[in-house]
mmCIF file of C-alpha atoms and ligand atoms in Angstrom:
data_model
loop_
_atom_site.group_PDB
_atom_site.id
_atom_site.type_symbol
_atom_site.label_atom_id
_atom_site.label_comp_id
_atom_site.label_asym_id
_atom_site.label_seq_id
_atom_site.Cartn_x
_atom_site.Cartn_y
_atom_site.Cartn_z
ATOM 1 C CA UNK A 1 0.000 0.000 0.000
ATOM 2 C CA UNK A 2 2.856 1.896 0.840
ATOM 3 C CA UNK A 3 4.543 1.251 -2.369
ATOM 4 C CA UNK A 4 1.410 2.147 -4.108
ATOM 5 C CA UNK A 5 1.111 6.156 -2.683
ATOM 6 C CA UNK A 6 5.095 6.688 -3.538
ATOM 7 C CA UNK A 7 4.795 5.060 -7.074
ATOM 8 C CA UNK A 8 1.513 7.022 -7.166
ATOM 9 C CA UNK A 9 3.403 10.481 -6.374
ATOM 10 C CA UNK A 10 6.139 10.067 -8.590
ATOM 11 C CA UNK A 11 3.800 8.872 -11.485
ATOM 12 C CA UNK A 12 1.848 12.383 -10.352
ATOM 13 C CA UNK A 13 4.658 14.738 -10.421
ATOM 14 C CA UNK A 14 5.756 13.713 -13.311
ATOM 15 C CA UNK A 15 2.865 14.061 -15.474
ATOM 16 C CA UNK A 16 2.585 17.420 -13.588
ATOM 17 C CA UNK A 17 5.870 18.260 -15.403
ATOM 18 C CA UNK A 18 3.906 17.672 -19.054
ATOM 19 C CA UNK A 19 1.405 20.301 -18.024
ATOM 20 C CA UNK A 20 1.441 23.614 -19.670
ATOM 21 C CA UNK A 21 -1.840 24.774 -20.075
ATOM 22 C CA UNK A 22 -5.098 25.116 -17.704
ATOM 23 C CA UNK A 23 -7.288 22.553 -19.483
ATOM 24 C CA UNK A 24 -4.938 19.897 -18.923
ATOM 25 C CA UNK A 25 -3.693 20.791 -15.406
ATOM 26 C CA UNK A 26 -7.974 20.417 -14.786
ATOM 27 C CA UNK A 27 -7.204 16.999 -16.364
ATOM 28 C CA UNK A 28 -4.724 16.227 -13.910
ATOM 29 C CA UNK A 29 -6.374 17.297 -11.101
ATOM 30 C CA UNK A 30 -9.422 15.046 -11.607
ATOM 31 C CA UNK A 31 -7.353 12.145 -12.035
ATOM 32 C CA UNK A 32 -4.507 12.525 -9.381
ATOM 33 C CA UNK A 33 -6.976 14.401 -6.685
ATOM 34 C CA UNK A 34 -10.472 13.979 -7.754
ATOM 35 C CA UNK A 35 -12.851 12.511 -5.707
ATOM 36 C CA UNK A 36 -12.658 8.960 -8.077
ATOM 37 C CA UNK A 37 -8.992 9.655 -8.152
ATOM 38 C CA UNK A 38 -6.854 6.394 -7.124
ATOM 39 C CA UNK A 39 -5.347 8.637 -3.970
ATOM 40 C CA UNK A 40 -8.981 9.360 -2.940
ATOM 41 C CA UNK A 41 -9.993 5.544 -3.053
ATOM 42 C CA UNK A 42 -6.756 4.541 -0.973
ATOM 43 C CA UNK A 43 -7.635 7.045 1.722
ATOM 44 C CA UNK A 44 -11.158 5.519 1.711
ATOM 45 C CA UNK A 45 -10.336 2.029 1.918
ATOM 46 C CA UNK A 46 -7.815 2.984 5.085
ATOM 47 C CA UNK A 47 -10.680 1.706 7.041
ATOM 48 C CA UNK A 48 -10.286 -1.916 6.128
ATOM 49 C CA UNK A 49 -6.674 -1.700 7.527
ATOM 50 C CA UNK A 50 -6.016 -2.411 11.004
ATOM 51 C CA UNK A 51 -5.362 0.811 13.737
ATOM 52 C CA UNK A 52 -1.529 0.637 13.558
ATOM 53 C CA UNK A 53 -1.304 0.490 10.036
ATOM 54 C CA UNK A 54 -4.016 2.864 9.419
ATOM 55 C CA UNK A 55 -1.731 5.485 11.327
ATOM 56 C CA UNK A 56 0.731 5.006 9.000
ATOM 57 C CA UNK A 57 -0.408 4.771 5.661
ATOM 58 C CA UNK A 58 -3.025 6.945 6.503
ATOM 59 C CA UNK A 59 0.015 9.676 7.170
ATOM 60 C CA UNK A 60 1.834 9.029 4.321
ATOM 61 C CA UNK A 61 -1.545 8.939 2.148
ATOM 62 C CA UNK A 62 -2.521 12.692 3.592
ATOM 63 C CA UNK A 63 1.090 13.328 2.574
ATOM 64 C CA UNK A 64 0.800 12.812 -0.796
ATOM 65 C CA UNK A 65 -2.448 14.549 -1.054
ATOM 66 C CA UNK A 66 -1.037 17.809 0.806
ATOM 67 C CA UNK A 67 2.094 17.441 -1.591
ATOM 68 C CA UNK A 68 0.192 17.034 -4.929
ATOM 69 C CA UNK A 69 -2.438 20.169 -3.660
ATOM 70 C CA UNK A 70 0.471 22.181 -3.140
ATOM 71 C CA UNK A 71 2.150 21.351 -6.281
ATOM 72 C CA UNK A 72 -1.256 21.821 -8.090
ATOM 73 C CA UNK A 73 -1.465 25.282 -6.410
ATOM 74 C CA UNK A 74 2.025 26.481 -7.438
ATOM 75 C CA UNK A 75 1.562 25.008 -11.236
ATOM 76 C CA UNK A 76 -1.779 27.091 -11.521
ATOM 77 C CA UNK A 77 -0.187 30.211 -10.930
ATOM 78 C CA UNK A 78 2.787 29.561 -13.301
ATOM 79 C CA UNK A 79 0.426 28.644 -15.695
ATOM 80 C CA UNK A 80 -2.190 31.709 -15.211
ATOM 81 C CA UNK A 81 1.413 34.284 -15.177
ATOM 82 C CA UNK A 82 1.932 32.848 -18.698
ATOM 83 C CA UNK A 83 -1.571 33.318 -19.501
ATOM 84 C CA UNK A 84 -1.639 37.118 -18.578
ATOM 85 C CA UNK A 85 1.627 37.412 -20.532
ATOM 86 C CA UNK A 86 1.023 36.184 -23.251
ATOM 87 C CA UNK A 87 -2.197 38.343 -23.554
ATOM 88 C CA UNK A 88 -0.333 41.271 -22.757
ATOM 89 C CA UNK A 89 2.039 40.573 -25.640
ATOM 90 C CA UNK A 90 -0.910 39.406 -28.028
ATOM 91 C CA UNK A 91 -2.497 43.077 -27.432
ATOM 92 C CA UNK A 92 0.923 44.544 -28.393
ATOM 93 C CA UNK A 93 0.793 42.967 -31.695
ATOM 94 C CA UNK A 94 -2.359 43.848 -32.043
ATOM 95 C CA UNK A 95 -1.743 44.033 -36.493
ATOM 96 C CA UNK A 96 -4.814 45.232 -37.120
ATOM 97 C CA UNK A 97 -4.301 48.685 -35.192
ATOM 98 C CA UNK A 98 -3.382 51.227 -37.952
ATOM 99 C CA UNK A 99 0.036 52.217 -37.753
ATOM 100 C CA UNK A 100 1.078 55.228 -35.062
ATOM 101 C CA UNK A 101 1.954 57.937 -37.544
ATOM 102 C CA UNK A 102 5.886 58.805 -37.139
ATOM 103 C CA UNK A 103 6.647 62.722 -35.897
ATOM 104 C CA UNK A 104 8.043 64.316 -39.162
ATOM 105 C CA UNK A 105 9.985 67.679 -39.147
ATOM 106 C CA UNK A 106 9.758 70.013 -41.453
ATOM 107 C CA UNK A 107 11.267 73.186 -42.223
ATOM 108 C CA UNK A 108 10.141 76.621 -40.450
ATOM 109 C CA UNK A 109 8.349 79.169 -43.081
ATOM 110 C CA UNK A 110 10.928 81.291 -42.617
ATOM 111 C CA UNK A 111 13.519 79.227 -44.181
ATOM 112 C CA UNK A 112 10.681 78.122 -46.555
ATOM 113 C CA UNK A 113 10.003 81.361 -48.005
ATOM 114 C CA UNK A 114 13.709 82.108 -48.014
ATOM 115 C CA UNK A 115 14.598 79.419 -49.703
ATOM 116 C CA UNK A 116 11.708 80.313 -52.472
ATOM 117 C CA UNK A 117 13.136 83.942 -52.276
ATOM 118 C CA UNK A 118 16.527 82.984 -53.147
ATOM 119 C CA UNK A 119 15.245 79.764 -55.735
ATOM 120 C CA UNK A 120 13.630 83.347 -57.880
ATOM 121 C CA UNK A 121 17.441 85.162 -58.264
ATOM 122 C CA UNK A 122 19.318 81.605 -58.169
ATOM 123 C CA UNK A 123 17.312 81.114 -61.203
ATOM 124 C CA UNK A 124 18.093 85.279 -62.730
ATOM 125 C CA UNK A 125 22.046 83.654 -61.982
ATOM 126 C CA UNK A 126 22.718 84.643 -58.701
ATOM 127 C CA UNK A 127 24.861 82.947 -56.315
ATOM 128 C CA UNK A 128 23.771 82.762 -52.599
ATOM 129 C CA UNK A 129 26.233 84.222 -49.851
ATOM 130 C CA UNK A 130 26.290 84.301 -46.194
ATOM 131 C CA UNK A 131 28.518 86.688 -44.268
ATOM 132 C CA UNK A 132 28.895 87.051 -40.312
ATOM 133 C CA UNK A 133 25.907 87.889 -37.422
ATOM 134 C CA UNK A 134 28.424 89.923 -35.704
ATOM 135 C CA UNK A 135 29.538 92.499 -37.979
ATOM 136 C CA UNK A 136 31.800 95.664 -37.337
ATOM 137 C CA UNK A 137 30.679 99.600 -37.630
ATOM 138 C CA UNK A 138 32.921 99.664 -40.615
ATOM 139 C CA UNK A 139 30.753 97.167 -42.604
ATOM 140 C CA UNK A 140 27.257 97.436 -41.033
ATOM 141 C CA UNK A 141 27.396 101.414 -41.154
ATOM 142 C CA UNK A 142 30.627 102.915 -42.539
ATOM 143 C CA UNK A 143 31.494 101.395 -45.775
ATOM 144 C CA UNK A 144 27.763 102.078 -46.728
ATOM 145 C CA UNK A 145 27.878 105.856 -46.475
ATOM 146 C CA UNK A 146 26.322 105.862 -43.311
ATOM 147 C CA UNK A 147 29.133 108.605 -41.629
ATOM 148 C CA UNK A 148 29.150 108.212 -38.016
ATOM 149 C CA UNK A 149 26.390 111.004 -36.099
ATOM 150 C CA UNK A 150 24.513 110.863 -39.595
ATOM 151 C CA UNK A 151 21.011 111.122 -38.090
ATOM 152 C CA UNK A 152 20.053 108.382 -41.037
ATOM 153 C CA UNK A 153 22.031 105.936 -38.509
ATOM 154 C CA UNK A 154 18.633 106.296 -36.440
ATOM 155 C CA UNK A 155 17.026 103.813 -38.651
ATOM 156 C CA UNK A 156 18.895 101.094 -37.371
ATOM 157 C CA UNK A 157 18.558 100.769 -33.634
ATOM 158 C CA UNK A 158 21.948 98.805 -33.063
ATOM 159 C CA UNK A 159 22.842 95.616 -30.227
ATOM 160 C CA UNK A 160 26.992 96.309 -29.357
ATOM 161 C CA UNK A 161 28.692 93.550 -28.490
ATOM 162 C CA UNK A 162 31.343 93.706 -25.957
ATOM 163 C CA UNK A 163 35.105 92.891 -27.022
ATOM 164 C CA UNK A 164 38.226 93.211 -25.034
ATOM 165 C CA UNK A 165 40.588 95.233 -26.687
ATOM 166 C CA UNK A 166 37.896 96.868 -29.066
ATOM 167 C CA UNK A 167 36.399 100.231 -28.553
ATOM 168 C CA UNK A 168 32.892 99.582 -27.404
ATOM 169 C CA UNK A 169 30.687 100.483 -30.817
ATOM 170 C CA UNK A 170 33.024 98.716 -32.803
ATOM 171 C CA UNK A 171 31.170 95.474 -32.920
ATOM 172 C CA UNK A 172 27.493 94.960 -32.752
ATOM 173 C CA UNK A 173 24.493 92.114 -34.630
ATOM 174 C CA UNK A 174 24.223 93.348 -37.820
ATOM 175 C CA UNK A 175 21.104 95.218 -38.147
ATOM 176 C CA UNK A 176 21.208 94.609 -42.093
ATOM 177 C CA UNK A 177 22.581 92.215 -44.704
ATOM 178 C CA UNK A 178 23.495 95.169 -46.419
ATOM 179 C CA UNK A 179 27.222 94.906 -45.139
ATOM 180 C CA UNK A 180 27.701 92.066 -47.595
ATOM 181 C CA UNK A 181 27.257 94.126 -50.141
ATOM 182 C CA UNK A 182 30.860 95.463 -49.162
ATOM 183 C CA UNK A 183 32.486 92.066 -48.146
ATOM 184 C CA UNK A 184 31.188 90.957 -51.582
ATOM 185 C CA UNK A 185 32.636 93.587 -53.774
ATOM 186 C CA UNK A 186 35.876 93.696 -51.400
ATOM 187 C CA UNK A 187 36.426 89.887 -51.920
ATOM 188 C CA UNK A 188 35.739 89.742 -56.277
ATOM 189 C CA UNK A 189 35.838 91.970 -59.449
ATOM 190 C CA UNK A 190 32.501 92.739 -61.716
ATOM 191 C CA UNK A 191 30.078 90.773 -62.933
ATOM 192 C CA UNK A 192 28.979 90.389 -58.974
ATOM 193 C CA UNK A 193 25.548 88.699 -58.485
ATOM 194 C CA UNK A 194 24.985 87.731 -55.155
ATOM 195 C CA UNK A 195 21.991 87.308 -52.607
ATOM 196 C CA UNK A 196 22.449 87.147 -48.992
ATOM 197 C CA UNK A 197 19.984 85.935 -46.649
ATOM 198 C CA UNK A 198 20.402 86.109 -42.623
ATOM 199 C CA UNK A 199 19.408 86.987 -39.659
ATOM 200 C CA UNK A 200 19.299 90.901 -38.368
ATOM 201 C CA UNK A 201 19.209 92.313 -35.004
ATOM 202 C CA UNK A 202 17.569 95.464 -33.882
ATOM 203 C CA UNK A 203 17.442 97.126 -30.600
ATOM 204 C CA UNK A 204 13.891 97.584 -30.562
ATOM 205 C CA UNK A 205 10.427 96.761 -28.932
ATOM 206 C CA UNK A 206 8.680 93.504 -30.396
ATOM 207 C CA UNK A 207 5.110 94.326 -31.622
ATOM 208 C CA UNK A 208 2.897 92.951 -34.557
ATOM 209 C CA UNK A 209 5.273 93.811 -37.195
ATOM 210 C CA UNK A 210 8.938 94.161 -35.545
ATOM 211 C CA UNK A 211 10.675 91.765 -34.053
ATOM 212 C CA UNK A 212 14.309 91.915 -32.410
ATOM 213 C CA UNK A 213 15.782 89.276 -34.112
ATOM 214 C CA UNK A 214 14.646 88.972 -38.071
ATOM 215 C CA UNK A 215 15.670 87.532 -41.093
ATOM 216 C CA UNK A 216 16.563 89.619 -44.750
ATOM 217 C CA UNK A 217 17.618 89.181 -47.954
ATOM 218 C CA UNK A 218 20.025 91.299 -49.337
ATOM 219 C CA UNK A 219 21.083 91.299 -53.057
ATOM 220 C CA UNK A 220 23.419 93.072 -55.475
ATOM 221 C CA UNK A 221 23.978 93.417 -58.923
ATOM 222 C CA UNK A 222 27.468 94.808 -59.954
ATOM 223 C CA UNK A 223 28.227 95.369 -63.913
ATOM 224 C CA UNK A 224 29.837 97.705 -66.712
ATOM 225 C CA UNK A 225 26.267 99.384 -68.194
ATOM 226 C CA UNK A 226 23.506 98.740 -65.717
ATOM 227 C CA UNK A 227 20.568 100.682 -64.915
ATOM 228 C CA UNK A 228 17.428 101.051 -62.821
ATOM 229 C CA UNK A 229 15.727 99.464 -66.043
ATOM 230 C CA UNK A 230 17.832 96.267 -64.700
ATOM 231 C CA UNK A 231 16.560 96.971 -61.367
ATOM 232 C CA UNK A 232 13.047 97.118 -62.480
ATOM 233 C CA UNK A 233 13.358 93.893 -64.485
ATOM 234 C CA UNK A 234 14.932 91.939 -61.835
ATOM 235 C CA UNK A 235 12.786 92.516 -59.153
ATOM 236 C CA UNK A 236 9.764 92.007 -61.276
ATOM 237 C CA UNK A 237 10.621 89.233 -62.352
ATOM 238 C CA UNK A 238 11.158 88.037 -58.721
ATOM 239 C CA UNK A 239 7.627 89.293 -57.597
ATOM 240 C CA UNK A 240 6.216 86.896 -60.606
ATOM 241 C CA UNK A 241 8.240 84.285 -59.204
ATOM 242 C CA UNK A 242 7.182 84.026 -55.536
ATOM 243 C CA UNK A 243 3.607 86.052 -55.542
ATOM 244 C CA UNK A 244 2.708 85.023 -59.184
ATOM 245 C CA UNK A 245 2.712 86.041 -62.637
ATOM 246 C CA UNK A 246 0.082 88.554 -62.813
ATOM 247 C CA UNK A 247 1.589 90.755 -60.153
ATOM 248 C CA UNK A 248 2.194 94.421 -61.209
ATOM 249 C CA UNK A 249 5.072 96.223 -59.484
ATOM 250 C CA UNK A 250 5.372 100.012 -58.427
ATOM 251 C CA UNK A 251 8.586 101.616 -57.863
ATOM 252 C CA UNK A 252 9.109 105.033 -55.645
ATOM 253 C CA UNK A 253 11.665 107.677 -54.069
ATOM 254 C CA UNK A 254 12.608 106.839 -51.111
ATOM 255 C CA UNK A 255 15.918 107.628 -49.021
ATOM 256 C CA UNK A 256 18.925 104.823 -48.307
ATOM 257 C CA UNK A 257 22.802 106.397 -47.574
ATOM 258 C CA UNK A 258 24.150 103.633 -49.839
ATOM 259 C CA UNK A 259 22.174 103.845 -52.755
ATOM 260 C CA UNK A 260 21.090 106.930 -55.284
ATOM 261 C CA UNK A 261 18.422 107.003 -56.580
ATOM 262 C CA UNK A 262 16.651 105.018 -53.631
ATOM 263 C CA UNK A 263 13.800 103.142 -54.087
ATOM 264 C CA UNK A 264 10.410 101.743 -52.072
ATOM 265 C CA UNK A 265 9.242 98.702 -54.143
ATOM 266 C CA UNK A 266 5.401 97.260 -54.248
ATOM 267 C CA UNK A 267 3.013 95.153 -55.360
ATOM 268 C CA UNK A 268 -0.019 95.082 -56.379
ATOM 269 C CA UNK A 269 -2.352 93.454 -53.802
ATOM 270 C CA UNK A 270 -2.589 89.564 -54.480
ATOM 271 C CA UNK A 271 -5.498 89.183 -52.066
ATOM 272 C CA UNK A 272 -7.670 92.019 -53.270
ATOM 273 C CA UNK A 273 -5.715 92.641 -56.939
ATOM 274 C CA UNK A 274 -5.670 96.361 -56.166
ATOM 275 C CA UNK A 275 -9.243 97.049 -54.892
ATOM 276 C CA UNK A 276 -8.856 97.778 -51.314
ATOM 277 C CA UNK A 277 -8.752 94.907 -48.362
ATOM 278 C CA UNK A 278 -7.247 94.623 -45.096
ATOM 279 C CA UNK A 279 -4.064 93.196 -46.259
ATOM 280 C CA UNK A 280 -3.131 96.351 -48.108
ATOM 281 C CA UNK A 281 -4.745 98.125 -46.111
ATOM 282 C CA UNK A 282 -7.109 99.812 -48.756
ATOM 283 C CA UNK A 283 -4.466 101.347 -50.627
ATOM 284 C CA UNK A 284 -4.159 98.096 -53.195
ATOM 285 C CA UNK A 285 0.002 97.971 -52.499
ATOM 286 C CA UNK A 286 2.158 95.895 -50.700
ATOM 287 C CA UNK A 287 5.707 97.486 -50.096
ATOM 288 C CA UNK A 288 7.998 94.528 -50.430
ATOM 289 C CA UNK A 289 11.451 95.977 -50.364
ATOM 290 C CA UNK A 290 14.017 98.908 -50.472
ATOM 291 C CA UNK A 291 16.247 99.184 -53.694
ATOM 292 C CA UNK A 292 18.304 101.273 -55.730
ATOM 293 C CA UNK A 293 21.583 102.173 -57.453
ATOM 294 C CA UNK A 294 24.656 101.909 -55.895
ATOM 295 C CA UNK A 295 25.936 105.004 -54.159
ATOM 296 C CA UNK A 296 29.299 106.203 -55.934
ATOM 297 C CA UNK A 297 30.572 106.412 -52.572
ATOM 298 C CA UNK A 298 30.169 102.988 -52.060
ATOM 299 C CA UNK A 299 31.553 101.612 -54.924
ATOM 300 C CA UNK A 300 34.534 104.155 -54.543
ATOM 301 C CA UNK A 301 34.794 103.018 -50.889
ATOM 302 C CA UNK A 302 35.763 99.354 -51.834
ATOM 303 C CA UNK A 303 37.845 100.877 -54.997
ATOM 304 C CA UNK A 304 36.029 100.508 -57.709
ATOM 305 C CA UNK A 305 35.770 103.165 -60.619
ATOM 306 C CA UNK A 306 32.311 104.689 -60.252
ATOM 307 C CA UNK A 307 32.795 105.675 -64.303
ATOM 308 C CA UNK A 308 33.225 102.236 -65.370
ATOM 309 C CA UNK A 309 30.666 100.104 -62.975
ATOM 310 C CA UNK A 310 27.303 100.486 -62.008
ATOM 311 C CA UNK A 311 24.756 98.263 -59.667
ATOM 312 C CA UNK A 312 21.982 97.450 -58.367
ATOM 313 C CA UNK A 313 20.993 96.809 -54.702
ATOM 314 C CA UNK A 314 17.784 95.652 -52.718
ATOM 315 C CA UNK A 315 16.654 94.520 -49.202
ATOM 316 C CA UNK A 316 13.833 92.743 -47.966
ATOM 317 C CA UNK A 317 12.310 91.051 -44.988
ATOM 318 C CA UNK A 318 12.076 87.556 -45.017
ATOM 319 C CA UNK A 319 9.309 87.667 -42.185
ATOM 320 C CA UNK A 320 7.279 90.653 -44.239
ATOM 321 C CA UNK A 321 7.057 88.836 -47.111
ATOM 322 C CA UNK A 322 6.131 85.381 -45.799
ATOM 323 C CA UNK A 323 3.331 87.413 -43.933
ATOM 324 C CA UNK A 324 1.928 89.344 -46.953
ATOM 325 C CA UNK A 325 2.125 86.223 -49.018
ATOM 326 C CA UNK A 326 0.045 83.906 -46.065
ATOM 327 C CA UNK A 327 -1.773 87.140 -44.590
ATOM 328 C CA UNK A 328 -0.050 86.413 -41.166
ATOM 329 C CA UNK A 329 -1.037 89.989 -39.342
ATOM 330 C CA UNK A 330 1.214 89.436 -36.293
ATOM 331 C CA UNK A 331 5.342 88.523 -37.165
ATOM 332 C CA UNK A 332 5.796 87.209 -33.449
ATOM 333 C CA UNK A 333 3.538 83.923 -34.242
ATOM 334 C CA UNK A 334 6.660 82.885 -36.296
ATOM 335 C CA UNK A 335 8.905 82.762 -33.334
ATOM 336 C CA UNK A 336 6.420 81.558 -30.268
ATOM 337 C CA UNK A 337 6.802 77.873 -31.451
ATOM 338 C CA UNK A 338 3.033 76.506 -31.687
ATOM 339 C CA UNK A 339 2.965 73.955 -33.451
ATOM 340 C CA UNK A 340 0.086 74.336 -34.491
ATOM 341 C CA UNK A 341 1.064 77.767 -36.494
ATOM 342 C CA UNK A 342 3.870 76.497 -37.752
ATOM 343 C CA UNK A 343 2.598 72.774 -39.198
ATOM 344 C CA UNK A 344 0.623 75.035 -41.569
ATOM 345 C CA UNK A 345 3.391 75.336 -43.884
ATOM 346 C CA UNK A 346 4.466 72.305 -45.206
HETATM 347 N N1 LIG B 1 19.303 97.606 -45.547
HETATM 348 C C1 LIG B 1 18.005 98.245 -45.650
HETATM 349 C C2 LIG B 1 17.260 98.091 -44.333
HETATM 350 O O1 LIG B 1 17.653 97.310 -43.525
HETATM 351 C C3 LIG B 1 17.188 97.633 -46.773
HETATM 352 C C4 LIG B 1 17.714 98.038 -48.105
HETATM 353 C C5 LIG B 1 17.219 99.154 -48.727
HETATM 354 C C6 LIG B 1 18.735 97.320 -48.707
HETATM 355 C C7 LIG B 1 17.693 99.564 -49.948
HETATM 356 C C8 LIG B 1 19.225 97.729 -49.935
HETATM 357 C C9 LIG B 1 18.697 98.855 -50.551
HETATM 358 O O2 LIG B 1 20.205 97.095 -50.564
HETATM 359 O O3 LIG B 1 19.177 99.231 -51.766
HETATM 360 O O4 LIG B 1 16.315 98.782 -44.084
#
């Protein structure tokens, strides 16, 4: 009887060992511990044995049965830990979810519209030039006939920057790209075409349309024989190119140290086409950009014979233009970094 209950266990454990799933660890328990279970009838027929015996099988039968119950116990919760994992993994891989869409950058308008600005005169055969944030008096003010205590310097509240060794209002952030003008002509001979786009600094309060920190385009045409009817045809042909085809342009006076004659360029209104809205602000223009000749005393300034060579020069606003071309009304929603702004412009 003895024998019976070990051989029983072992045989038990063992099969135990095959289980890996709850249906057949229910199998097992009916047959090893059920109430018809082989263990069961043993335990019942104790009382045929006599009272000596009956003590001891009958403690090595309840043995068994506490043994198997606890190994039961400890299988069922391996097997239901299995269960909940592999669940868990099953709704991971759930392949019939659609996909989670991947977070992909794009590039700010600014640099958008710049890059479409300078696309118009790389395609009139101009090369694209960068020159330095921090700039010197000499470049950003001097070299373009802007004397020092000119009251014109006024129009360009200036950041200095601090350098040991240098005068303080030697360096400062460029508050134009205009400087490259000079770098530009210093560094090559004529033909020169050349636009430079960057970012500008003014010393100024932020409000709907000025910011501190900005972006321009400067360009320049240098060349034996041209004239403001090359200026006119340039910069048309630019408007076409980034507010469309059937854009009219409007040229006027207006007053720049490094150029003569000085010019205030517009557009026609693309929203309204000239009749009055709020983009134009009922007048049916859009100034886009200074312009003009080349001063003289520029071109003499870098040494070049003002009787042989001529140019061209203009400056614009990267930020201006992206906002009359979109009909942004406030230039700080470029800079503030909601997302939700700035996904618009893909
Ligand atoms: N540098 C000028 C500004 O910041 C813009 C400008 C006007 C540039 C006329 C030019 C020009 O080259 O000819 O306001």
């Amino acid at each position: 009887m003895i024998e019976q209950l070990e051989e029983l266990r072992s045989k038990a454990l063992a099969d135990l060992g095959q289980v890996d799933d709850a249906k057949r660890l229910e199998d097992w328990r009916v047959t090893y511990l059920g109430k018809r279970s082989a263990l069961n009838q043993a335990l019942r027929g104790l009382a045929t044995l006599d009272a000596s015996d009956r003590r001891v099988v009958g403690q090595i039968g309840n043995d068994v049965k506490r043994l198997l119950e606890a190994e039961f116990v400890a299988r069922q919760s391996q097997i239901d830990r299995k269960t909940r994992e592999f669940e868990l993994v099953r709704e991971r891989l759930d392949v019939t979810l659609p996909g989670r869409p991947l977070p992909v950058g794009q590039v700010h308008p600014i640099t958008k519209v710049v890059g479409e600005i300078v696309e118009a005169f790389h395609g009139l055969g101009y090369d694209i030039v960068e020159g330095p944030e921090v700039e010197t008096d000499k470049y950003n003010f001097a070299l373009l006939n802007i004397p020092a205590e000119h009251p014109a310097r006024d129009r360009w509240d200036t950041f200095y920057v601090k350098t040991d060794g240098v005068p303080i209002g030697q360096h400062l952030l460029r508050t134009h790209t205009s400087p490259m003008q000079v770098r530009v002509m210093e560094r090559s001979r004529p033909p020169i075409r050349v636009v430079v786009p960057g970012r500008c600094y003014r010393y100024e309060a932020t409000d709907a349309t000025h910011e501190s920190e900005f972006t321009q385009i400067e360009g320049l045409a240098v060349d034996e024989h041209l004239t403001f009817a090359d200026l006119k045809g340039t910069l048309t042909a630019f408007a076409h190119a980034v507010f469309g085809a059937e854009r009219r342009t409007r040229f006027r006076v207006d007053f720049f140290p490094f150029v003569e004659p000085g010019a205030e360029m517009a557009i026609d209104c693309h929203v309204c086409h000239g009749a009055g809205c709020r983009l134009c602000k009922h007048t049916g223009w859009l100034e886009i950009m200074g312009a003009g000749m080349v001063h003289p005393r520029v071109l003499e300034g870098v040494g070049y014979d003002s009787s042989t060579y001529t140019g061209f020069a203009f400056g614009m606003g990267a930020e201006r233009i992206a906002m009359l071309k979109y009909g942004i009304d406030d230039i700080r929603t470029f800079y503030a970094n909601d997302l939700r702004f700035l996904r618009q412009f893909r």
